[in-house]
Amino acid sequence: MRAVVYAGPHQVSVQQVPDPVISDPEDAIIKVTLSAICGTDLHPYRHEVPGVDPGTVLGHEYVGEVVAVGQGVRSFRVEDLVLGSFFAACGRCWWCRRGDHWQCESRAAFGYGSAFGEYLPGAQAEFLRVPHADTVLCHLPPGCPAEAAVFVTDVLATGFVAAERADMRPGDTVAVMGGGAVGQMASMACQALGAAAVVVADPLASRREMAAANGALSVSPGDARAVLDDLTENRGADVVIEAVGGAGPLESACALVRRRGTVVAVGVQFEATFPYPVARAFAGELSLRFATGNSIRVRDRLLRLVTSGVLDPTTIVTSRVKLDHVPGAYARFAEHQEVKVLVCNS
Ligand SMILES: [Zn+2]
Ligand SMILES: [Zn+2]
């Protein structure tokens, strides 16, 4: 089959790779009909992730059709239309039973080499092997567009989980750092959950316009504090969601939150430490939390939101490409010319 393969720093190519096969009774093989390029895919692209070696098939957001199932798969049969999760989890361990699937003892992330568990080839391909299919996959609900469902496999779940992790309440004033896909999804999720205002901060005008078109107040990062002060009688945001990643943005996020407020970091962090304002955090009783999307836990609710049209994630799609044009899309993505690219196999 053809697949998008990491070929070295800033290089991806479409290559012929072996078709996936059932290697465990709980596996399913799906024909990928729709996948996506994620901001997270830029980390391996830029060679920032140990464990992603040349030859790794990339991609972790996908919708498809089941073409084979192992003998242990109970919930799916050939021809079922499905969406998955960006990672695999067993569904049985202590963590999975709590609903903390991302912490599963046998977690593995699609398209991320061995960075987060056992190597699993990615979804920017014609076919995908899905381990623990009964846990990882779910049926595409009738009436749910595939293009909306593909967001539920990662970025919408991640934005929603950030709001959940912050204990965001109706009436809260929320700041979102970063207008990439996860930031845009966090903004939409917080609005759906009843935020009084969502302020999205991004240096790029195009991303600010996108956030504004989807109901947020959008600002340059340097103006965020002043806008939040106006909205909150100078208290600061009740909730800050950091959706860029790295130490600098996280430090900036901590400067926007009110006393007893919560900062949630969903942007990817690879640095060992960052300068945390400990004295201010103590005096102001700040909370700092981290979150990774758990589409397995939250997707039933999200699929209802997108199927009903309460929330339309497809408004942030900037390109639709065929598999052969994915390398060019990565290059544009790396230049901040894309927010969400869908990869259409059919
Ligand atoms: Zn993703
Ligand atoms: Zn588990």
GROMACS .gro file of C-alpha atoms and ligand atoms in nm:
model
  348
    1MET     CA    1   0.000   0.000   0.000
    2ARG     CA    2   0.100   0.364  -0.021
    3ALA     CA    3   0.173   0.558   0.297
    4VAL     CA    4   0.324   0.887   0.414
    5VAL     CA    5   0.663   0.809   0.563
    6TYR     CA    6   0.898   1.021   0.772
    7ALA     CA    7   1.215   1.032   0.560
    8GLY     CA    8   1.441   1.253   0.773
    9PRO     CA    9   1.430   1.607   0.918
   10HIS     CA   10   1.176   1.819   0.724
   11GLN     CA   11   1.117   1.539   0.476
   12VAL     CA   12   0.817   1.318   0.426
   13SER     CA   13   0.747   1.110   0.120
   14VAL     CA   14   0.477   0.883  -0.012
   15GLN     CA   15   0.621   0.533  -0.031
   16GLN     CA   16   0.513   0.178  -0.097
   17VAL     CA   17   0.507  -0.015   0.235
   18PRO     CA   18   0.377  -0.363   0.328
   19ASP     CA   19   0.001  -0.394   0.378
   20PRO     CA   20  -0.089  -0.431   0.746
   21VAL     CA   21  -0.207  -0.775   0.861
   22ILE     CA   22  -0.399  -0.904   1.162
   23SER     CA   23  -0.130  -0.994   1.416
   24ASP     CA   24  -0.346  -1.028   1.727
   25PRO     CA   25  -0.704  -1.158   1.771
   26GLU     CA   26  -0.814  -0.811   1.893
   27ASP     CA   27  -0.686  -0.635   1.578
   28ALA     CA   28  -0.893  -0.484   1.300
   29ILE     CA   29  -0.767  -0.363   0.965
   30ILE     CA   30  -0.938  -0.059   0.824
   31LYS     CA   31  -0.929   0.098   0.480
   32VAL     CA   32  -0.859   0.462   0.562
   33THR     CA   33  -1.105   0.682   0.373
   34LEU     CA   34  -1.011   1.009   0.542
   35SER     CA   35  -0.715   1.111   0.755
   36ALA     CA   36  -0.566   1.443   0.857
   37ILE     CA   37  -0.241   1.623   0.921
   38CYS     CA   38  -0.214   1.746   1.276
   39GLY     CA   39   0.004   2.017   1.429
   40THR     CA   40   0.145   1.736   1.641
   41ASP     CA   41   0.277   1.569   1.324
   42LEU     CA   42   0.517   1.861   1.289
   43HIS     CA   43   0.716   1.745   1.593
   44PRO     CA   44   0.837   1.426   1.424
   45TYR     CA   45   0.865   1.620   1.094
   46ARG     CA   46   1.106   1.860   1.264
   47HIS     CA   47   1.288   1.565   1.422
   48GLU     CA   48   1.198   1.679   1.774
   49VAL     CA   49   1.071   1.344   1.896
   50PRO     CA   50   1.307   1.068   2.006
   51GLY     CA   51   1.165   0.736   1.889
   52VAL     CA   52   1.047   0.853   1.548
   53ASP     CA   53   1.297   0.713   1.300
   54PRO     CA   54   1.308   0.742   0.921
   55GLY     CA   55   1.063   0.491   0.775
   56THR     CA   56   0.792   0.565   1.034
   57VAL     CA   57   0.445   0.587   0.879
   58LEU     CA   58   0.291   0.912   1.007
   59GLY     CA   59  -0.062   1.019   1.099
   60HIS     CA   60  -0.304   0.947   1.381
   61GLU     CA   61  -0.642   1.098   1.283
   62TYR     CA   62  -0.861   0.874   1.070
   63VAL     CA   63  -1.200   0.754   0.957
   64GLY     CA   64  -1.239   0.437   0.755
   65GLU     CA   65  -1.411   0.113   0.669
   66VAL     CA   66  -1.337  -0.216   0.841
   67VAL     CA   67  -1.192  -0.470   0.596
   68ALA     CA   68  -1.078  -0.746   0.835
   69VAL     CA   69  -1.120  -0.833   1.203
   70GLY     CA   70  -0.941  -1.074   1.434
   71GLN     CA   71  -1.130  -1.356   1.602
   72GLY     CA   72  -1.149  -1.168   1.932
   73VAL     CA   73  -1.319  -0.856   1.793
   74ARG     CA   74  -1.685  -0.845   1.903
   75SER     CA   75  -1.823  -0.503   1.813
   76PHE     CA   76  -1.715  -0.461   1.450
   77ARG     CA   77  -1.750  -0.650   1.127
   78VAL     CA   78  -1.631  -0.603   0.771
   79GLU     CA   79  -1.784  -0.297   0.595
   80ASP     CA   80  -1.856  -0.112   0.921
   81LEU     CA   81  -1.775   0.259   0.898
   82VAL     CA   82  -1.562   0.365   1.191
   83LEU     CA   83  -1.353   0.634   1.346
   84GLY     CA   84  -1.070   0.565   1.582
   85SER     CA   85  -0.861   0.724   1.850
   86PHE     CA   86  -0.514   0.869   1.793
   87PHE     CA   87  -0.376   0.612   2.033
   88ALA     CA   88  -0.445   0.252   2.123
   89ALA     CA   89  -0.539   0.138   2.474
   90CYS     CA   90  -0.631  -0.205   2.609
   91GLY     CA   91  -0.968  -0.116   2.766
   92ARG     CA   92  -0.905  -0.352   3.058
   93CYS     CA   93  -0.622  -0.226   3.281
   94TRP     CA   94  -0.666  -0.017   3.598
   95TRP     CA   95  -0.619   0.308   3.402
   96CYS     CA   96  -0.859   0.216   3.125
   97ARG     CA   97  -1.125   0.111   3.378
   98ARG     CA   98  -1.099   0.460   3.534
   99GLY     CA   99  -1.145   0.624   3.192
  100ASP     CA  100  -0.778   0.731   3.183
  101HIS     CA  101  -0.705   0.547   2.858
  102TRP     CA  102  -0.407   0.765   2.765
  103GLN     CA  103  -0.228   0.628   3.074
  104CYS     CA  104  -0.303   0.265   2.971
  105GLU     CA  105  -0.032   0.017   3.066
  106SER     CA  106  -0.010  -0.086   2.700
  107ARG     CA  107  -0.072   0.251   2.535
  108ALA     CA  108   0.070   0.307   2.188
  109ALA     CA  109   0.030   0.611   1.963
  110PHE     CA  110  -0.031   0.578   1.589
  111GLY     CA  111   0.233   0.741   1.371
  112TYR     CA  112   0.463   0.835   1.655
  113GLY     CA  113   0.727   0.564   1.632
  114SER     CA  114   0.805   0.430   1.976
  115ALA     CA  115   0.779   0.773   2.148
  116PHE     CA  116   0.463   0.683   2.342
  117GLY     CA  117   0.471   0.304   2.359
  118GLU     CA  118   0.501   0.019   2.111
  119TYR     CA  119   0.556   0.123   1.747
  120LEU     CA  120   0.230   0.156   1.558
  121PRO     CA  121   0.235   0.260   1.192
  122GLY     CA  122   0.030   0.572   1.125
  123ALA     CA  123  -0.294   0.654   0.948
  124GLN     CA  124  -0.177   0.868   0.655
  125ALA     CA  125  -0.192   0.552   0.451
  126GLU     CA  126  -0.433   0.339   0.254
  127PHE     CA  127  -0.480   0.084   0.534
  128LEU     CA  128  -0.428   0.082   0.911
  129ARG     CA  129  -0.394  -0.194   1.170
  130VAL     CA  130  -0.588  -0.104   1.484
  131PRO     CA  131  -0.500  -0.303   1.798
  132HIS     CA  132  -0.767  -0.353   2.070
  133ALA     CA  133  -1.025  -0.263   1.807
  134ASP     CA  134  -1.323  -0.298   2.044
  135THR     CA  135  -1.178  -0.017   2.259
  136VAL     CA  136  -1.002   0.198   2.002
  137LEU     CA  137  -1.268   0.213   1.730
  138CYS     CA  138  -1.623   0.336   1.740
  139HIS     CA  139  -1.899   0.331   1.480
  140LEU     CA  140  -1.947   0.641   1.268
  141PRO     CA  141  -2.295   0.753   1.379
  142PRO     CA  142  -2.565   0.789   1.112
  143GLY     CA  143  -2.580   1.151   0.998
  144CYS     CA  144  -2.232   1.237   1.122
  145PRO     CA  145  -2.013   1.369   0.839
  146ALA     CA  146  -1.679   1.188   0.815
  147GLU     CA  147  -1.503   1.525   0.793
  148ALA     CA  148  -1.641   1.624   1.133
  149ALA     CA  149  -1.576   1.280   1.284
  150VAL     CA  150  -1.206   1.291   1.197
  151PHE     CA  151  -1.171   1.582   1.441
  152VAL     CA  152  -1.309   1.366   1.720
  153THR     CA  153  -1.017   1.122   1.684
  154ASP     CA  154  -0.781   1.384   1.827
  155VAL     CA  155  -0.794   1.764   1.811
  156LEU     CA  156  -1.156   1.820   1.915
  157ALA     CA  157  -1.118   1.564   2.193
  158THR     CA  158  -0.798   1.737   2.303
  159GLY     CA  159  -0.958   2.082   2.310
  160PHE     CA  160  -1.260   1.948   2.496
  161VAL     CA  161  -1.050   1.754   2.748
  162ALA     CA  162  -0.854   2.074   2.821
  163ALA     CA  163  -1.178   2.250   2.918
  164GLU     CA  164  -1.283   1.948   3.124
  165ARG     CA  165  -0.944   1.930   3.296
  166ALA     CA  166  -0.975   2.299   3.388
  167ASP     CA  167  -1.315   2.237   3.552
  168MET     CA  168  -1.443   2.515   3.327
  169ARG     CA  169  -1.790   2.631   3.433
  170PRO     CA  170  -2.065   2.820   3.250
  171GLY     CA  171  -1.996   3.192   3.281
  172ASP     CA  172  -1.618   3.154   3.297
  173THR     CA  173  -1.386   3.383   3.105
  174VAL     CA  174  -1.137   3.165   2.918
  175ALA     CA  175  -0.807   3.251   2.751
  176VAL     CA  176  -0.673   3.014   2.485
  177MET     CA  177  -0.308   3.054   2.394
  178GLY     CA  178  -0.258   2.953   2.032
  179GLY     CA  179  -0.497   2.950   1.735
  180GLY     CA  180  -0.379   2.624   1.582
  181ALA     CA  181  -0.627   2.340   1.547
  182VAL     CA  182  -0.625   2.243   1.915
  183GLY     CA  183  -0.662   2.606   2.025
  184GLN     CA  184  -0.952   2.657   1.784
  185MET     CA  185  -1.117   2.337   1.908
  186ALA     CA  186  -1.064   2.440   2.273
  187SER     CA  187  -1.234   2.772   2.193
  188MET     CA  188  -1.534   2.597   2.036
  189ALA     CA  189  -1.556   2.344   2.319
  190CYS     CA  190  -1.549   2.616   2.586
  191GLN     CA  191  -1.821   2.808   2.405
  192ALA     CA  192  -2.033   2.492   2.382
  193LEU     CA  193  -1.979   2.445   2.757
  194GLY     CA  194  -2.110   2.794   2.830
  195ALA     CA  195  -1.806   3.021   2.861
  196ALA     CA  196  -1.903   3.388   2.898
  197ALA     CA  197  -1.611   3.482   2.673
  198VAL     CA  198  -1.323   3.302   2.506
  199VAL     CA  199  -1.017   3.508   2.417
  200VAL     CA  200  -0.788   3.337   2.162
  201ALA     CA  201  -0.435   3.478   2.146
  202ASP     CA  202  -0.224   3.414   1.837
  203PRO     CA  203   0.042   3.618   1.653
  204LEU     CA  204  -0.102   3.525   1.310
  205ALA     CA  205  -0.384   3.743   1.175
  206SER     CA  206  -0.528   3.451   0.973
  207ARG     CA  207  -0.569   3.241   1.286
  208ARG     CA  208  -0.719   3.532   1.479
  209GLU     CA  209  -0.974   3.579   1.199
  210MET     CA  210  -1.059   3.209   1.209
  211ALA     CA  211  -1.110   3.221   1.588
  212ALA     CA  212  -1.326   3.532   1.558
  213ALA     CA  213  -1.536   3.372   1.284
  214ASN     CA  214  -1.598   3.087   1.527
  215GLY     CA  215  -1.722   3.306   1.810
  216ALA     CA  216  -1.409   3.396   2.005
  217LEU     CA  217  -1.255   3.732   2.081
  218SER     CA  218  -0.916   3.720   1.917
  219VAL     CA  219  -0.606   3.917   2.008
  220SER     CA  220  -0.232   3.933   1.956
  221PRO     CA  221  -0.056   3.761   2.248
  222GLY     CA  222   0.078   4.093   2.375
  223ASP     CA  223  -0.275   4.234   2.405
  224ALA     CA  224  -0.428   3.934   2.582
  225ARG     CA  225  -0.379   4.056   2.937
  226ALA     CA  226  -0.536   4.397   2.870
  227VAL     CA  227  -0.841   4.241   2.701
  228LEU     CA  228  -0.884   3.992   2.984
  229ASP     CA  229  -0.849   4.271   3.241
  230ASP     CA  230  -1.131   4.460   3.069
  231LEU     CA  231  -1.352   4.152   3.076
  232THR     CA  232  -1.281   4.057   3.438
  233GLU     CA  233  -1.236   4.383   3.634
  234ASN     CA  234  -0.860   4.319   3.622
  235ARG     CA  235  -0.879   3.973   3.780
  236GLY     CA  236  -0.752   3.776   3.481
  237ALA     CA  237  -0.891   3.466   3.313
  238ASP     CA  238  -1.072   3.203   3.517
  239VAL     CA  239  -0.919   2.939   3.292
  240VAL     CA  240  -0.618   2.956   3.061
  241ILE     CA  241  -0.566   2.680   2.804
  242GLU     CA  242  -0.211   2.668   2.668
  243ALA     CA  243  -0.230   2.511   2.321
  244VAL     CA  244   0.108   2.599   2.172
  245GLY     CA  245   0.355   2.390   2.370
  246GLY     CA  246   0.701   2.467   2.500
  247ALA     CA  247   0.822   2.647   2.810
  248GLY     CA  248   0.781   3.008   2.692
  249PRO     CA  249   0.410   2.987   2.606
  250LEU     CA  250   0.342   2.801   2.930
  251GLU     CA  251   0.510   3.078   3.129
  252SER     CA  252   0.301   3.337   2.939
  253ALA     CA  253  -0.016   3.140   3.014
  254CYS     CA  254   0.055   3.156   3.386
  255ALA     CA  255   0.063   3.538   3.362
  256LEU     CA  256  -0.299   3.553   3.237
  257VAL     CA  257  -0.480   3.354   3.504
  258ARG     CA  258  -0.664   3.506   3.801
  259ARG     CA  259  -0.604   3.410   4.162
  260ARG     CA  260  -0.738   3.056   4.231
  261GLY     CA  261  -0.764   3.011   3.854
  262THR     CA  262  -0.646   2.715   3.650
  263VAL     CA  263  -0.393   2.685   3.370
  264VAL     CA  264  -0.418   2.371   3.158
  265ALA     CA  265  -0.133   2.284   2.924
  266VAL     CA  266  -0.232   2.074   2.623
  267GLY     CA  267   0.049   2.192   2.394
  268VAL     CA  268   0.320   1.928   2.366
  269GLN     CA  269   0.603   1.970   2.617
  270PHE     CA  270   0.946   1.818   2.559
  271GLU     CA  271   1.161   2.046   2.778
  272ALA     CA  272   1.248   1.910   3.121
  273THR     CA  273   1.168   2.228   3.315
  274PHE     CA  274   1.022   2.576   3.278
  275PRO     CA  275   1.035   2.888   3.499
  276TYR     CA  276   0.722   2.856   3.715
  277PRO     CA  277   0.622   3.164   3.921
  278VAL     CA  278   0.610   2.967   4.246
  279ALA     CA  279   0.564   3.260   4.489
  280ARG     CA  280   0.276   3.403   4.283
  281ALA     CA  281   0.125   3.058   4.242
  282PHE     CA  282   0.136   3.006   4.620
  283ALA     CA  283  -0.001   3.348   4.707
  284GLY     CA  284  -0.271   3.325   4.440
  285GLU     CA  285  -0.346   2.954   4.492
  286LEU     CA  286  -0.301   2.885   4.121
  287SER     CA  287  -0.355   2.543   3.967
  288LEU     CA  288  -0.141   2.414   3.681
  289ARG     CA  289  -0.258   2.097   3.512
  290PHE     CA  290  -0.159   1.900   3.205
  291ALA     CA  291  -0.392   1.718   2.973
  292THR     CA  292  -0.376   1.495   2.670
  293GLY     CA  293  -0.685   1.431   2.466
  294ASN     CA  294  -0.869   1.110   2.539
  295SER     CA  295  -1.098   1.057   2.246
  296ILE     CA  296  -1.197   0.712   2.373
  297ARG     CA  297  -1.351   0.862   2.687
  298VAL     CA  298  -1.520   1.170   2.542
  299ARG     CA  299  -1.608   1.081   2.183
  300ASP     CA  300  -1.969   0.973   2.242
  301ARG     CA  301  -2.056   1.322   2.366
  302LEU     CA  302  -1.850   1.495   2.099
  303LEU     CA  303  -2.006   1.294   1.818
  304ARG     CA  304  -2.349   1.409   1.936
  305LEU     CA  305  -2.233   1.770   1.938
  306VAL     CA  306  -2.096   1.752   1.583
  307THR     CA  307  -2.382   1.538   1.444
  308SER     CA  308  -2.641   1.782   1.579
  309GLY     CA  309  -2.444   2.074   1.435
  310VAL     CA  310  -2.399   2.247   1.774
  311LEU     CA  311  -2.030   2.249   1.694
  312ASP     CA  312  -1.878   2.242   1.345
  313PRO     CA  313  -1.506   2.167   1.352
  314THR     CA  314  -1.481   2.160   0.972
  315THR     CA  315  -1.478   2.541   0.966
  316ILE     CA  316  -1.104   2.527   1.039
  317VAL     CA  317  -1.014   2.305   0.740
  318THR     CA  318  -0.767   2.497   0.526
  319SER     CA  319  -0.688   2.228   0.262
  320ARG     CA  320  -0.809   1.895   0.133
  321VAL     CA  321  -0.545   1.688  -0.045
  322LYS     CA  322  -0.489   1.342  -0.188
  323LEU     CA  323  -0.221   1.118  -0.038
  324ASP     CA  324   0.028   1.207  -0.314
  325HIS     CA  325   0.009   1.575  -0.219
  326VAL     CA  326   0.067   1.526   0.152
  327PRO     CA  327   0.441   1.614   0.142
  328GLY     CA  328   0.361   1.959   0.001
  329ALA     CA  329   0.096   2.006   0.268
  330TYR     CA  330   0.350   1.928   0.544
  331ALA     CA  331   0.580   2.195   0.403
  332ARG     CA  332   0.297   2.452   0.404
  333PHE     CA  333   0.197   2.345   0.755
  334ALA     CA  334   0.552   2.396   0.878
  335GLU     CA  335   0.537   2.752   0.736
  336HIS     CA  336   0.214   2.818   0.933
  337GLN     CA  337   0.012   2.837   0.610
  338GLU     CA  338  -0.225   2.562   0.719
  339VAL     CA  339  -0.439   2.499   1.028
  340LYS     CA  340  -0.604   2.169   0.934
  341VAL     CA  341  -0.536   1.956   0.630
  342LEU     CA  342  -0.765   1.666   0.544
  343VAL     CA  343  -0.623   1.377   0.344
  344CYS     CA  344  -0.894   1.226   0.126
  345ASN     CA  345  -0.831   0.870   0.002
  346SER     CA  346  -1.162   0.831  -0.179
  347ZN      ZN  347  -0.359   1.504   1.603
  348ZN      ZN  348  -0.543  -0.020   2.944
   0.00000   0.00000   0.00000
